[in-house]
Amino acid sequence: MEKLKLATIWLDGCSGCHMSFLDIDERLLALSDRVELVFSPLVDTKDFPEDVDITLVEGALGTEEDLQKIRKIRERTKLLVAFGDCAVTANIPSMRNPFGREEVLKSLYVESDALNPQIPVQSLPELLPHALPLHHYVHVDVFLPGCPPAADTIYQVLSELIEGRIPDVNPLTRFGA
Amino acid sequence: MTNEELLAISEKEQELQQQVRYRIMVCSSTGCLSSRSDEILAALEAEVKQRGLENEVLVKKVGCLGLCAAGPIVSIQPDGILYKEMTPEDVPAILDRLGGEPLEEKRIDTHQPFFTRQKKNALENAGVVDPERIEDYIATGGYAALIKVLTEFSPSEVIQEVQKSGLRGRGGAGYPTGLKWSTVAKAEGEQKFVVCNADEGDPGAFMDRSILESDPHRVLEGMIIAAYAVGANQGYVYVRAEYPLAVKRFRTAIRQAEKMGFLGQNICGTPFSFKVDVRLGAGAFVCGEETALLQSVEGNRGMPRLRPPYPAQSGLFGKPTLVNNVETYANIPAILRNGGEWFAQTGTEKSKGTKVFALTGKVKNTGLIEVPMGITLREIVYDIGGGVPDGRKFKAVQTGGPSGGCIPEELLDTPVDYESLKALGSMMGSGGMIVIDDRSDMIDVARYFMEFSMEESCGKCVPCRVGTVQLYNLLGKFQRREATEEDLKTLEELCDLVRSASLCGLGQAAPNPILSTLKYFREEYLAKIRKSTPVEEA
Amino acid sequence: MMTPGTAVKTFTMDGKPFSATEEETILDVARENGIDIPTLCHLEGILPTGQCRLCMVEIQGSGRLVPACATKPEEGMDIITDNPRLRNYRKMIVELLFSERNHICAVCVSNGHCELQSVAQRLGVNHVRFAYLHPRFMLDGSHPKYEVDHNRCILCGRCVRVCEEIEGAHTRDLRNRGIRTMVITDFDTPWGESPTCTGCGKCVHVCPTGALAEKGKSVAEMAKRRHFLPYLAMRRRGGK
């Protein structure tokens, strides 16, 4: 049987969802019989490949770079999963939203740095005015809330998706779970 | 006060007005006042005195003469001459021409449809009587209905007469007035209240203000008759503080009526007692909603209460309360004077009588009009309103304010009545009527009204408090051409939620401007969806 | 127990027959019989205001919606408590609430004990289709025992009502209108300076979310204690 192509990516988030993914433990071996991990912080691929079957996206959209990535991912993915609260609600990254981009940058780089108070303009992607959930920019097929979603939840949902079924995630997880 | 005494006052006043050769009336409603009609009045009085014409010419201030677009307006009687755009500098010329050739360049053609197509009842005395003199009102037959009712009618006979008239609430929803009265009359309770809703707040609407400014005694008489019919002994007029002139004139009217014994203990020598107080609104549109209004009168935060119980059973301070709008009360005296059947001769099968509209927007003759129910929108816009000025094309007419909708050209032949307007997705409302020409974008129009509803939501229920903000923001996406197909779907679903699930009429009607523009001008929305080709480029 | 002579009304809910006393609301009867109607602003023991609109049920035939918490069934009424239309309305209402302020469950003191959170899960709200409004609010930590975070307030009015109706202090009320509505203390003074607050904490424990919390509680530690509520309800009914 041909293996499905699975990708995972980590945008504006804490990598906790990926940690939870690893907590699947030995069941990862069972998964690896069914899927090939073609792109992930856990593998060495540099470019996001074409024709990916399932992509788990962790993190909110916080920068212009995130936007470019998510658009490319959307184009190249059949089933896009908003993986965890940051991807679903913008969660912790969105805590900056009430203050606005300029105020946050000033507070962080100018007011808190006595030695070298300046806002970096080079080598860092431009911050978006607000950190937003994925579905505000691209179509999302499956929402998997949780901060992070439990390993069991991730395993169950992935198993179903691999079987070609869209699972009902609501009994399994919720915002902040 | 007996009928004989009333007649004596009336005759004396008529004599006073007949003994002069000319009566010069100056509009002193807010519209004309804002363009210096008070200075015209003062100049006229001074000039008449200087010329020694006091015994020949009576100068008096009157209420709204209707054609606000041409204000300030001065009327010369008995010659039936109306002058437009008057200034204090025109005063000598007016007096020079008295009895001679009128000032043609300032003369308003009173044979134009604006005047001939109207039919006045609520506005019968507007522009005729001095709103600050009770004698003037009495001279036109004022308070005769009250005395007749108090001496000849039982309360249930009054209600029967109102029911016969077919009068429906002029505040907008069109609930049968007689039915409301009989419900309050039948409600059990020692203490009952009568409330006049004068919290007019629709953008572009000024019917109630004009009635209160032009003929406050008429409203007061209507209220007293209502109080007698339902068995109330205390009344409140809830009027917005932004209407200082209306408040002042109504307060004056109350004092005058008290002095003459139309208010207070044992009115006109009968066992019936009734008092009226004025309560000022603090600027919340939602207080026009009757339960929020009652909360505000009680001194609470103006938020709507759940209905049932309806005010007729449990209203002000938990007592049975009759709440009617200014215009509804203004219709009452004539119904009791002439009979319910007389009133019911005008109008359509289900909508009787006349309705006052504030005609504004892109129309030649803006102003205050009163028309028989059943007249078509086209007649109002083109005949009475004189059509769209500056060679522009008519696009829509908006009725019912932020709760109403936009009606397109192809439906202009719809007769004005409660049911027909509702069937079009608009509503009668309190009587705002805004004409829109081809320069306006209908999404802008919808968003303007949605902003109003959003700002005026009281914040109590979730669909209205948050839903109106989300609707407003979604319309913004359309304006910026950032909306998607998905946004259009969300817009429609959210309109449905806010309409179906909101607690009071404000929220329930708030989506109407969007729904009606979606219905009649959908292509404007579609044209603004991202990645689609706009209509003009196609 | 029904007292003799009490009028009982019979009606149907979701096709099944039920009866109700004069005092009972649709919600009372539904809960008595295990029918799940979601609520947020409602709390047994304080007066219903029907303002969250989650408990709207449909009257068969007319399609009219009424709040179950504040509507008494009428004889012969045919009520629908759940259908796709109602489910979609309820989901939208919850989504509107999440979009209104800054509900970040992961860092909330009431995570895991929050009624907004649990009602969202029950209704299957796993994302919010409306744009977040992300308003900016200050916290009030001036009270020695409690704190208020308006970012988590859903304006259900329970704190206002419990303070006025049960504690009798009327420390809390609202200011502004529409989306700018805020729960305030007295005439909008810091809570710690309130001369009317008795410090009873009822407001904290009736609050459905983490907006009102005890000081010193960390994420997920603020479980509300409502054991006093049945007594409040009993007192309201005039029992001892």
Tab-separated table of C-alpha atoms in Angstrom, chain C residues 13 26 48 50 56 65 67 69-70 72 83 126 135 155 164 167 180-181 197 209 211 219 222:
chain	number	residue	atom	x	y	z
C	13	MET	CA	-41.551	19.124	24.162
C	26	ILE	CA	-39.769	25.542	30.095
C	48	PRO	CA	-33.933	35.169	34.818
C	50	GLY	CA	-33.078	35.832	29.110
C	56	MET	CA	-33.933	29.819	22.913
C	65	LEU	CA	-38.205	31.614	19.485
C	67	PRO	CA	-35.985	31.925	26.022
C	69	CYS	CA	-35.270	30.181	31.169
C	70	ALA	CA	-37.869	32.925	31.315
C	72	LYS	CA	-43.600	29.484	31.157
C	83	ASN	CA	-33.099	21.152	15.779
C	126	ASN	CA	-14.142	24.000	17.689
C	135	PRO	CA	-10.477	44.866	22.758
C	155	LEU	CA	-21.707	40.289	30.358
C	164	GLU	CA	-28.413	43.173	44.073
C	167	GLU	CA	-26.534	40.147	48.916
C	180	ARG	CA	-18.676	48.926	25.121
C	181	THR	CA	-20.828	47.719	28.008
C	197	CYS	CA	-18.971	45.743	48.643
C	209	THR	CA	-15.924	32.241	33.429
C	211	ALA	CA	-13.588	37.038	34.779
C	219	VAL	CA	-4.135	28.638	35.529
C	222	MET	CA	-10.226	28.639	39.977
